[in-house]
Amino acid sequence: MTRNSIIPKPQSVVATNQTFVVDEGLSIRVEEGHEAFKKEALRLAGILKNATGVGFEVEEGDKAAWFGNTILINQSKADQNLPPSGYELDIKENLLTLTASSSEGLFYGIQTLRQLLTAQVEQAGGLQLPVLIPTGTIRDWPQYEYRGMMLDVARHFFDVPTVKRVIDYLALYKMNTLHLHLSDDQGWRIEIESWPNLTTHGGSTEVGGGEGGFFTKEDYKEIVAYAGDKHITIVPEIDMPGHTNAALASYPELNCDGKATELYAGTKVGFSTLCTDKEVVYEFVDDVIREISEITPGPYFHIGGDESHSTEQEDYEYFMNRAREIVKSHGKTMIGWVEVAHAGIDETDIVQFWAKEKNALQGAKKGAKLIMSPSKHAYLDIKYNEDSPLGLTWAGLTEVDDAYNWDPVTLVEGIEKVDVLGVEAPLWAETIETLDDIEYLMFPRILGIAEIGWTVREDRRWDEYRVRLGQHRDRMKAMGIDFYESPLVPWQEEASFFMDIEMTDEGGE
Ligand code: TNX
């Protein structure tokens, strides 16, 4: 465990240099009468079943089995110091105890356990028993409450199975939010019953002129439920008042001249705007926010607000203030891109920084919390290098070290850790069309962003991180991920724990 390669790096790891053996005699036990915990225990059994073909029963009880090794899952009553989403993994030779005070914490503990098993655990039928897990104690919890990724399903549409796959990936790295960019100039991607043309017409195209697509409400609910099961919150975004051509093409009354625009399949930004002084526009905004809020259990609603270059500043502020009130009236917390800092926001709002530090500072001064998505570091759609087959270059190039070497607090002068809600890595979709494309731009940068959101700043160093990252090659391959093999990372075969033992025998570590 001394040389574990867990990402994101845990708070504390104390190795004891023995091994816990997972074989067919393993018992999984969970505290009695605790349904949410039992669900997590069953999840662990499910992971092992998928990887090994062996079905381990989950029994209720709080003691180790009298023969064979035991994984014991329970609530941490004793340890009041562990934050609510934290966990402790105490691994002894015959007993592995996973404790947490919430099922979310247990879920994170299980993700760590997954990484302590060999990469083959990710492959159906890929894991041969017995498997050895190094002994020791891990105590772990996240630094930031919001750790997410954004997927733009507007520029190109991605279907439900693809979004689910992205959710699986985020879960492994303990991320807890997926922000869906559901509308833009090129497409409207979520069914709104009171304004049906939004999807029938506005959803019928995408960048490059493809056929587009959209989520029905049932699709969206399916995504929300799937994410929720993995302790991931969905944040819906309807971008306004700019980035609205798909809506403007679907309903003439949203335009100042009362004429519908043409559908748009290009990649320019900043040319569209809702007509901010028409009342019908606010009826539209209210219907859209209401219908989506009704099927969104999470606390947030993102109203965009970026790059509204065709909206007068005064109109922009008037519009955002009203949209913000509408979000509140439907019981949600507003998130807006950093430009929203100019509007009448306060400590009940959230500002998402992507460029222009001074706007982020202004937002913080008004009391809003910040989500940090610096385009120079956290934008997954920016090319890695000049030869990257996918991606954009307007924010420069973002090699794997650039995506890792930054800190949410020091990025904007004048802000403090309390101002930061967390981090998010946006993946805009002008240049991507398939799951493979998503994977290539996501991996391996998303691992670094996950670590920035989870691990204390003092424990993050590129030189050490890159070695751990190099050990994730086999795991990504086992998951079938098509990742960018950056030359900056020492990619290697996953170190086997037998090696650890040899090292210990020789007195090596
Ligand atoms: C800027 S960042 C945008 C998006 C583009 C992206 C491409 C932001 C809030 N807006 O509309 O897709 O750049 O990287």
Coordinates of C-alpha atoms in Angstrom, one line a residue, residues 22-504:
V22 CA -9.9 -12.3 -1.6
D23 CA -10.9 -15.8 -2.5
E24 CA -14.0 -17.9 -2.8
G25 CA -14.2 -18.2 1.0
L26 CA -14.7 -14.4 1.4
S27 CA -17.7 -13.2 3.5
I28 CA -19.3 -9.8 3.0
R29 CA -21.2 -8.6 6.0
V30 CA -23.1 -5.4 6.6
E31 CA -24.6 -3.9 9.7
E32 CA -28.1 -5.2 10.3
G33 CA -31.2 -3.3 9.3
H34 CA -29.4 -0.6 7.3
E35 CA -30.9 -0.6 3.8
A36 CA -28.8 2.1 2.3
F37 CA -25.6 0.4 3.5
K38 CA -26.8 -2.9 2.3
K39 CA -27.2 -1.5 -1.1
E40 CA -23.6 -0.4 -1.1
A41 CA -22.5 -3.9 0.1
L42 CA -24.5 -5.4 -2.7
R43 CA -22.8 -3.1 -5.1
L44 CA -19.4 -4.4 -3.9
A45 CA -20.6 -7.9 -4.3
G46 CA -21.8 -7.0 -7.8
I47 CA -18.4 -5.6 -8.8
L48 CA -16.8 -8.9 -7.7
K49 CA -19.4 -11.0 -9.4
N50 CA -18.9 -9.2 -12.7
A51 CA -15.2 -9.5 -12.5
T52 CA -14.8 -13.0 -11.1
G53 CA -18.1 -14.8 -11.9
V54 CA -18.3 -15.7 -8.2
G55 CA -21.5 -14.6 -6.4
F56 CA -20.6 -13.5 -2.9
E57 CA -23.6 -13.4 -0.5
V58 CA -24.1 -10.3 1.5
E59 CA -25.0 -11.3 5.1
E60 CA -26.2 -9.1 7.9
G61 CA -24.0 -9.0 11.0
D62 CA -21.3 -6.9 12.7
K63 CA -18.7 -9.6 13.4
A64 CA -16.1 -11.3 11.3
A65 CA -17.0 -14.8 9.9
W66 CA -15.5 -17.6 12.0
F67 CA -13.6 -18.9 9.1
G68 CA -12.4 -17.3 6.0
N69 CA -11.8 -13.6 5.4
T70 CA -14.4 -11.0 6.0
I71 CA -15.3 -7.6 4.5
L72 CA -17.3 -5.8 7.2
I73 CA -19.3 -2.8 6.2
N74 CA -20.6 -0.5 8.9
Q75 CA -21.4 2.9 10.1
S76 CA -18.8 4.8 11.9
K77 CA -20.2 5.4 15.3
A78 CA -17.0 5.9 17.0
D79 CA -15.3 8.2 14.6
Q80 CA -16.9 11.6 14.8
N81 CA -14.0 13.2 13.1
L82 CA -14.6 11.7 9.8
P83 CA -16.5 14.2 7.6
P84 CA -20.0 13.0 6.3
S85 CA -18.7 11.9 2.9
G86 CA -15.5 10.4 4.2
Y87 CA -14.7 6.8 4.8
E88 CA -12.2 4.6 6.5
L89 CA -10.8 1.4 5.1
D90 CA -9.0 -0.7 7.8
I91 CA -7.4 -3.7 6.2
K92 CA -6.0 -6.4 8.3
E93 CA -4.9 -9.9 7.2
N94 CA -8.3 -11.5 7.8
L95 CA -10.6 -8.6 8.2
L96 CA -11.3 -5.6 6.0
T97 CA -13.5 -3.1 7.7
L98 CA -15.1 -0.3 5.7
T99 CA -16.8 2.4 7.8
A100 CA -18.5 5.6 6.9
S101 CA -21.3 7.7 8.3
S102 CA -23.2 8.0 5.0
S103 CA -23.8 5.7 2.1
E104 CA -22.0 8.2 -0.1
G105 CA -18.9 7.7 2.1
L106 CA -19.2 4.0 1.7
F107 CA -19.5 4.4 -2.0
Y108 CA -16.2 6.3 -2.1
G109 CA -14.6 3.6 0.0
I110 CA -15.8 1.0 -2.5
Q111 CA -14.2 3.0 -5.3
T112 CA -10.9 3.0 -3.4
L113 CA -11.2 -0.8 -2.9
R114 CA -11.8 -1.2 -6.6
Q115 CA -8.5 0.6 -7.2
L116 CA -6.7 -1.6 -4.7
L117 CA -7.8 -4.7 -6.6
T118 CA -6.0 -5.2 -9.9
A119 CA -7.0 -3.5 -13.1
Q120 CA -8.8 -6.7 -14.2
V121 CA -11.6 -5.9 -11.8
E122 CA -12.9 -3.6 -14.4
Q123 CA -13.3 -6.3 -16.9
A124 CA -16.2 -8.7 -17.0
G125 CA -14.8 -12.1 -16.2
G126 CA -11.3 -10.6 -16.2
L127 CA -10.3 -11.3 -12.5
Q128 CA -8.9 -14.6 -11.4
L129 CA -9.2 -15.5 -7.7
P130 CA -7.4 -15.3 -5.4
V131 CA -6.5 -11.6 -5.5
L132 CA -4.4 -9.9 -2.9
I133 CA -5.1 -6.5 -1.3
P134 CA -2.3 -4.8 0.7
T135 CA -3.1 -4.2 4.3
G136 CA -3.1 -0.9 6.1
T137 CA -5.5 1.9 7.0
I138 CA -6.9 4.6 4.6
R139 CA -8.8 7.5 6.0
D140 CA -10.2 9.8 3.3
W141 CA -12.6 12.6 2.5
P142 CA -13.0 15.3 -0.2
Q143 CA -11.7 18.8 0.0
Y144 CA -14.5 20.3 -2.1
E145 CA -18.2 19.6 -2.1
Y146 CA -18.7 20.0 -5.9
R147 CA -16.5 17.8 -8.1
G148 CA -17.8 17.6 -11.6
M149 CA -17.7 17.4 -15.3
M150 CA -19.9 19.1 -18.0
L151 CA -21.0 17.3 -21.1
D152 CA -22.2 19.5 -24.0
V153 CA -25.0 17.5 -25.6
A154 CA -26.1 20.5 -27.7
R155 CA -23.3 20.9 -30.3
H156 CA -23.4 17.2 -30.9
F157 CA -26.1 15.0 -29.3
F158 CA -25.0 12.1 -27.1
D159 CA -27.6 9.4 -26.3
V160 CA -28.5 7.9 -22.9
P161 CA -26.1 4.9 -23.0
T162 CA -23.2 7.3 -23.8
V163 CA -24.1 9.6 -20.9
K164 CA -24.4 6.6 -18.6
R165 CA -20.9 5.5 -19.5
V166 CA -19.6 9.0 -18.7
I167 CA -21.3 8.7 -15.3
D168 CA -19.6 5.3 -14.7
Y169 CA -16.2 6.9 -15.3
L170 CA -16.9 9.9 -13.0
A171 CA -18.0 7.6 -10.2
L172 CA -14.7 5.6 -10.2
Y173 CA -12.8 8.9 -9.5
K174 CA -15.2 10.0 -6.8
M175 CA -16.7 12.9 -8.8
N176 CA -20.2 13.8 -7.7
T177 CA -21.7 16.1 -10.4
L178 CA -22.5 15.9 -14.1
H179 CA -23.6 19.2 -15.6
L180 CA -25.5 18.7 -18.9
H181 CA -25.4 21.6 -21.4
L182 CA -28.8 20.9 -22.8
S183 CA -29.4 23.8 -25.2
D184 CA -27.3 26.0 -27.5
D185 CA -27.5 27.6 -30.9
Q186 CA -27.1 24.3 -32.6
G187 CA -29.7 22.2 -30.8
W188 CA -32.3 22.0 -28.0
R189 CA -31.9 18.6 -26.3
I190 CA -34.7 18.2 -23.7
E191 CA -38.4 17.7 -24.1
I192 CA -40.5 20.6 -22.9
E193 CA -44.2 19.7 -23.1
S194 CA -45.5 23.3 -23.2
W195 CA -43.1 24.2 -26.0
P196 CA -42.9 21.1 -28.2
N197 CA -41.2 22.6 -31.2
L198 CA -38.1 23.2 -29.1
T199 CA -37.2 19.5 -29.7
T200 CA -39.2 18.6 -32.8
H201 CA -37.6 21.5 -34.7
G202 CA -34.9 22.8 -32.5
G203 CA -33.5 19.4 -31.7
S204 CA -33.3 18.3 -35.3
T205 CA -29.8 19.3 -36.2
E206 CA -26.3 19.7 -34.7
V207 CA -22.8 21.0 -35.7
G208 CA -22.0 19.8 -39.2
G209 CA -25.7 19.3 -40.0
G210 CA -26.2 15.8 -38.5
E211 CA -29.6 14.8 -37.4
G212 CA -29.2 15.9 -33.7
G213 CA -31.6 14.4 -31.2
F214 CA -33.0 15.0 -27.8
F215 CA -33.8 13.5 -24.4
T216 CA -37.5 12.8 -23.7
K217 CA -38.4 13.5 -20.1
E218 CA -38.3 9.7 -19.5
D219 CA -34.7 9.6 -20.9
Y220 CA -33.7 12.5 -18.6
K221 CA -35.3 10.8 -15.6
E222 CA -33.4 7.7 -16.5
I223 CA -30.1 9.6 -16.5
V224 CA -30.9 11.3 -13.2
A225 CA -31.7 8.0 -11.6
Y226 CA -28.7 6.3 -12.9
A227 CA -26.4 9.1 -11.7
G228 CA -28.2 9.3 -8.4
D229 CA -27.5 5.6 -7.8
K230 CA -23.8 6.5 -8.1
H231 CA -24.1 9.5 -5.8
I232 CA -23.8 11.9 -8.8
T233 CA -26.1 15.0 -9.1
I234 CA -27.2 16.1 -12.5
V235 CA -27.1 19.8 -13.1
P236 CA -29.3 20.8 -16.0
E237 CA -28.3 23.9 -18.0
I238 CA -30.4 25.9 -20.4
D239 CA -28.1 28.6 -21.8
M240 CA -29.7 32.1 -22.1
P241 CA -30.2 34.8 -23.2
G242 CA -27.5 34.1 -25.8
H243 CA -26.7 30.7 -27.3
T244 CA -30.4 30.3 -28.0
N245 CA -30.7 30.0 -31.8
A246 CA -32.3 26.6 -31.6
A247 CA -35.1 28.1 -29.5
L248 CA -35.3 31.2 -31.7
A249 CA -35.7 29.0 -34.8
S250 CA -38.5 27.0 -33.1
Y251 CA -40.6 29.9 -31.9
P252 CA -40.8 33.2 -33.8
E253 CA -42.3 35.1 -30.8
L254 CA -39.0 34.8 -28.9
N255 CA -37.3 37.1 -31.4
C256 CA -37.6 40.9 -31.3
D257 CA -38.7 41.0 -34.9
G258 CA -41.2 38.2 -34.5
K259 CA -39.5 36.0 -37.1
A260 CA -38.1 32.6 -36.6
T261 CA -34.4 32.3 -37.4
E262 CA -32.8 29.5 -39.5
L263 CA -31.5 26.4 -37.8
Y264 CA -27.7 26.7 -37.3
A265 CA -25.0 24.0 -37.7
G266 CA -21.9 26.1 -37.5
T267 CA -19.6 26.8 -34.5
K268 CA -19.6 30.5 -34.1
V269 CA -20.7 31.9 -30.8
G270 CA -22.4 35.2 -29.6
F271 CA -24.9 35.9 -32.4
S272 CA -28.2 34.9 -30.9
T273 CA -30.3 36.4 -28.1
L274 CA -33.8 36.1 -26.7
C275 CA -35.8 39.3 -26.9
T276 CA -35.3 40.5 -23.3
D277 CA -38.2 43.0 -23.3
K278 CA -41.0 40.7 -24.4
E279 CA -43.1 39.2 -21.6
V280 CA -43.6 36.0 -23.6
V281 CA -39.9 35.4 -23.3
Y282 CA -40.3 35.2 -19.5
E283 CA -43.3 32.9 -19.8
F284 CA -41.1 30.7 -21.9
V285 CA -38.2 30.8 -19.4
D286 CA -40.6 30.1 -16.6
D287 CA -42.1 27.0 -18.4
V288 CA -38.7 25.6 -19.3
I289 CA -37.2 26.1 -15.8
R290 CA -40.4 24.7 -14.2
E291 CA -40.7 21.6 -16.3
I292 CA -37.0 20.7 -15.9
S293 CA -36.9 21.5 -12.2
E294 CA -39.8 19.1 -11.7
I295 CA -37.7 16.2 -12.9
T296 CA -34.5 17.3 -11.3
P297 CA -34.0 16.2 -7.7
G298 CA -30.6 18.0 -7.4
P299 CA -30.5 21.5 -5.9
Y300 CA -29.1 23.4 -8.9
F301 CA -30.3 25.0 -12.1
H302 CA -27.8 26.4 -14.5
I303 CA -29.0 29.3 -16.6
G304 CA -25.9 29.9 -18.7
G305 CA -25.4 33.6 -19.3
D306 CA -22.1 33.3 -21.2
E307 CA -21.0 35.1 -24.3
S308 CA -24.3 37.0 -24.8
H309 CA -22.5 39.3 -27.2
S310 CA -25.8 40.3 -29.0
T311 CA -27.5 41.4 -25.9
E312 CA -27.1 45.0 -24.6
Q313 CA -25.4 44.9 -21.2
E314 CA -28.4 46.6 -19.5
D315 CA -30.8 44.1 -21.1
Y316 CA -28.5 41.2 -20.1
E317 CA -28.6 42.2 -16.5
Y318 CA -32.3 42.8 -16.5
F319 CA -32.9 39.4 -18.1
M320 CA -30.5 37.5 -15.8
N321 CA -32.1 39.1 -12.7
R322 CA -35.5 37.9 -13.8
A323 CA -34.3 34.5 -14.8
R324 CA -32.6 34.2 -11.4
E325 CA -35.9 34.9 -9.7
I326 CA -37.7 32.3 -11.8
V327 CA -35.0 29.7 -10.8
K328 CA -35.6 30.6 -7.1
S329 CA -39.4 30.4 -7.5
H330 CA -38.9 26.8 -8.6
G331 CA -36.9 26.0 -5.5
K332 CA -33.5 25.8 -7.2
T333 CA -30.1 27.4 -6.6
M334 CA -28.9 29.4 -9.7
I335 CA -25.6 28.7 -11.3
G336 CA -24.5 31.0 -14.1
W337 CA -21.3 31.3 -16.1
V338 CA -19.0 34.0 -14.8
E339 CA -20.5 36.8 -16.8
V340 CA -23.5 36.6 -14.5
A341 CA -21.4 38.3 -11.8
H342 CA -22.5 41.6 -13.4
A343 CA -26.1 40.9 -12.5
G344 CA -27.9 41.2 -9.2
I345 CA -26.5 38.1 -7.5
D346 CA -25.8 37.3 -3.9
E347 CA -24.6 34.6 -1.5
T348 CA -27.5 32.3 -2.6
D349 CA -26.1 32.1 -6.1
I350 CA -23.2 30.2 -7.7
V351 CA -20.8 31.6 -10.4
Q352 CA -18.9 29.3 -12.7
F353 CA -15.5 30.7 -13.6
W354 CA -14.1 29.9 -17.0
A355 CA -12.2 33.1 -18.0
K356 CA -11.8 36.7 -16.8
E357 CA -10.6 36.4 -13.2
K358 CA -12.0 39.8 -12.3
N359 CA -15.5 38.7 -12.9
A360 CA -15.0 35.7 -10.6
L361 CA -13.7 38.1 -7.9
Q362 CA -16.7 40.3 -8.4
G363 CA -19.0 37.3 -7.9
A364 CA -17.1 36.3 -4.8
K365 CA -17.3 39.8 -3.5
K366 CA -21.1 39.7 -3.9
G367 CA -21.0 36.6 -1.7
A368 CA -21.6 34.0 -4.4
K369 CA -19.7 30.7 -4.3
L370 CA -17.5 29.8 -7.2
I371 CA -17.1 26.7 -9.3
M372 CA -13.7 26.7 -10.9
S373 CA -13.5 25.7 -14.6
P374 CA -10.4 27.6 -15.8
S375 CA -10.4 27.2 -19.6
K376 CA -6.6 27.1 -19.7
H377 CA -6.6 24.0 -17.4
A378 CA -9.9 22.4 -16.9
Y379 CA -11.4 22.6 -20.5
L380 CA -11.5 19.0 -21.8
D381 CA -12.3 20.2 -25.3
I382 CA -8.9 22.0 -25.7
K383 CA -6.3 20.1 -27.6
Y384 CA -3.5 18.4 -25.8
N385 CA -0.9 19.4 -28.4
E386 CA -0.8 20.7 -32.0
D387 CA -1.3 17.2 -33.4
S388 CA -4.4 16.3 -31.3
P389 CA -7.0 15.0 -33.8
L390 CA -9.9 16.5 -31.8
G391 CA -10.5 19.7 -29.9
L392 CA -10.1 23.4 -30.1
T393 CA -7.1 25.7 -29.5
W394 CA -8.6 29.1 -28.5
A395 CA -7.5 28.7 -24.9
G396 CA -4.1 27.4 -25.9
L397 CA -3.0 23.7 -25.6
T398 CA -3.6 21.7 -22.4
E399 CA -1.2 18.9 -21.9
V400 CA -1.9 16.5 -19.0
D401 CA 0.4 18.5 -16.7
D402 CA -1.4 21.7 -17.5
A403 CA -4.7 20.1 -16.5
Y404 CA -3.2 19.0 -13.2
N405 CA -0.9 21.9 -12.2
W406 CA -3.4 24.4 -10.8
D407 CA -5.2 25.2 -7.7
P408 CA -8.8 26.4 -7.3
V409 CA -7.9 29.0 -4.7
T410 CA -4.7 30.6 -6.1
L411 CA -6.1 30.9 -9.6
V412 CA -8.0 34.2 -8.8
E413 CA -6.2 36.7 -6.7
G414 CA -8.3 37.8 -3.7
I415 CA -10.4 34.7 -3.2
E416 CA -10.2 32.2 -0.4
K417 CA -11.0 28.5 0.0
V418 CA -14.4 29.3 1.5
D419 CA -15.4 31.1 -1.7
V420 CA -14.9 27.9 -3.7
L421 CA -17.7 25.3 -4.0
G422 CA -15.5 23.1 -6.2
V423 CA -14.2 22.3 -9.6
E424 CA -15.7 21.2 -12.9
A425 CA -14.2 20.1 -16.2
P426 CA -16.4 21.2 -19.2
L427 CA -16.3 19.1 -22.3
W428 CA -17.7 21.2 -25.2
A429 CA -18.7 19.2 -28.2
E430 CA -18.0 21.2 -31.3
T431 CA -15.4 18.6 -32.5
I432 CA -16.6 15.4 -31.0
E433 CA -19.3 12.9 -32.0
T434 CA -18.8 9.5 -30.4
L435 CA -18.0 7.9 -27.0
D436 CA -14.5 7.3 -28.3
D437 CA -14.1 11.0 -29.0
I438 CA -15.3 11.8 -25.5
E439 CA -12.9 9.3 -23.9
Y440 CA -10.0 10.6 -25.8
L441 CA -10.4 14.2 -24.6
M442 CA -11.6 13.1 -21.1
F443 CA -8.8 10.7 -20.4
P444 CA -6.5 11.0 -18.8
R445 CA -7.1 14.7 -17.9
I446 CA -10.3 14.0 -15.9
L447 CA -8.3 12.0 -13.3
G448 CA -6.2 15.1 -12.6
I449 CA -9.3 17.3 -12.2
A450 CA -10.9 14.7 -9.9
E451 CA -7.8 14.8 -7.8
I452 CA -7.8 18.6 -7.6
G453 CA -11.4 18.5 -6.3
W454 CA -10.7 15.8 -3.8
T455 CA -7.1 16.0 -2.5
V456 CA -5.5 18.7 -0.3
R457 CA -3.3 21.0 -2.2
E458 CA -0.2 20.2 -0.1
D459 CA -0.4 16.5 -1.3
R460 CA -0.6 17.3 -4.9
R461 CA 2.7 17.3 -6.9
W462 CA 2.9 16.6 -10.6
D463 CA 6.1 14.6 -10.3
E464 CA 4.5 12.1 -8.0
Y465 CA 1.1 12.2 -9.6
R466 CA 2.4 11.3 -13.0
V467 CA 3.9 8.1 -11.7
R468 CA 0.5 7.1 -10.1
L469 CA -1.3 8.1 -13.3
G470 CA 1.1 5.9 -15.3
Q471 CA -0.1 2.9 -13.3
H472 CA -3.7 3.6 -14.4
R473 CA -3.0 2.6 -18.0
D474 CA -4.1 -1.0 -17.5
R475 CA -7.3 0.0 -15.7
M476 CA -8.3 2.4 -18.5
K477 CA -7.5 -0.3 -21.0
A478 CA -9.6 -2.8 -19.0
M479 CA -12.5 -0.4 -19.1
G480 CA -12.1 -0.1 -22.9
I481 CA -11.1 3.5 -22.7
D482 CA -9.5 5.1 -25.7
F483 CA -7.1 7.6 -23.9
Y484 CA -4.4 10.0 -24.9
E485 CA -1.0 8.4 -24.2
S486 CA 0.8 11.5 -23.2
P487 CA 4.6 11.4 -23.5
L488 CA 4.8 13.2 -20.2
V489 CA 3.5 10.2 -18.3
P490 CA 5.6 7.1 -17.5
W491 CA 2.9 4.6 -18.6
Q492 CA 3.7 1.2 -17.3
E493 CA 2.2 -2.1 -16.3
E494 CA 0.3 -1.9 -13.0
A495 CA 2.7 -2.9 -10.2
S496 CA 1.6 -6.1 -8.7
F497 CA 1.3 -6.3 -4.9
F498 CA 3.5 -9.4 -5.0
M499 CA 6.3 -7.0 -5.8
D500 CA 5.4 -5.0 -2.7
I501 CA 5.8 -8.1 -0.6
E502 CA 9.2 -8.9 -2.1
M503 CA 10.3 -5.4 -1.5
T504 CA 9.3 -5.7 2.2

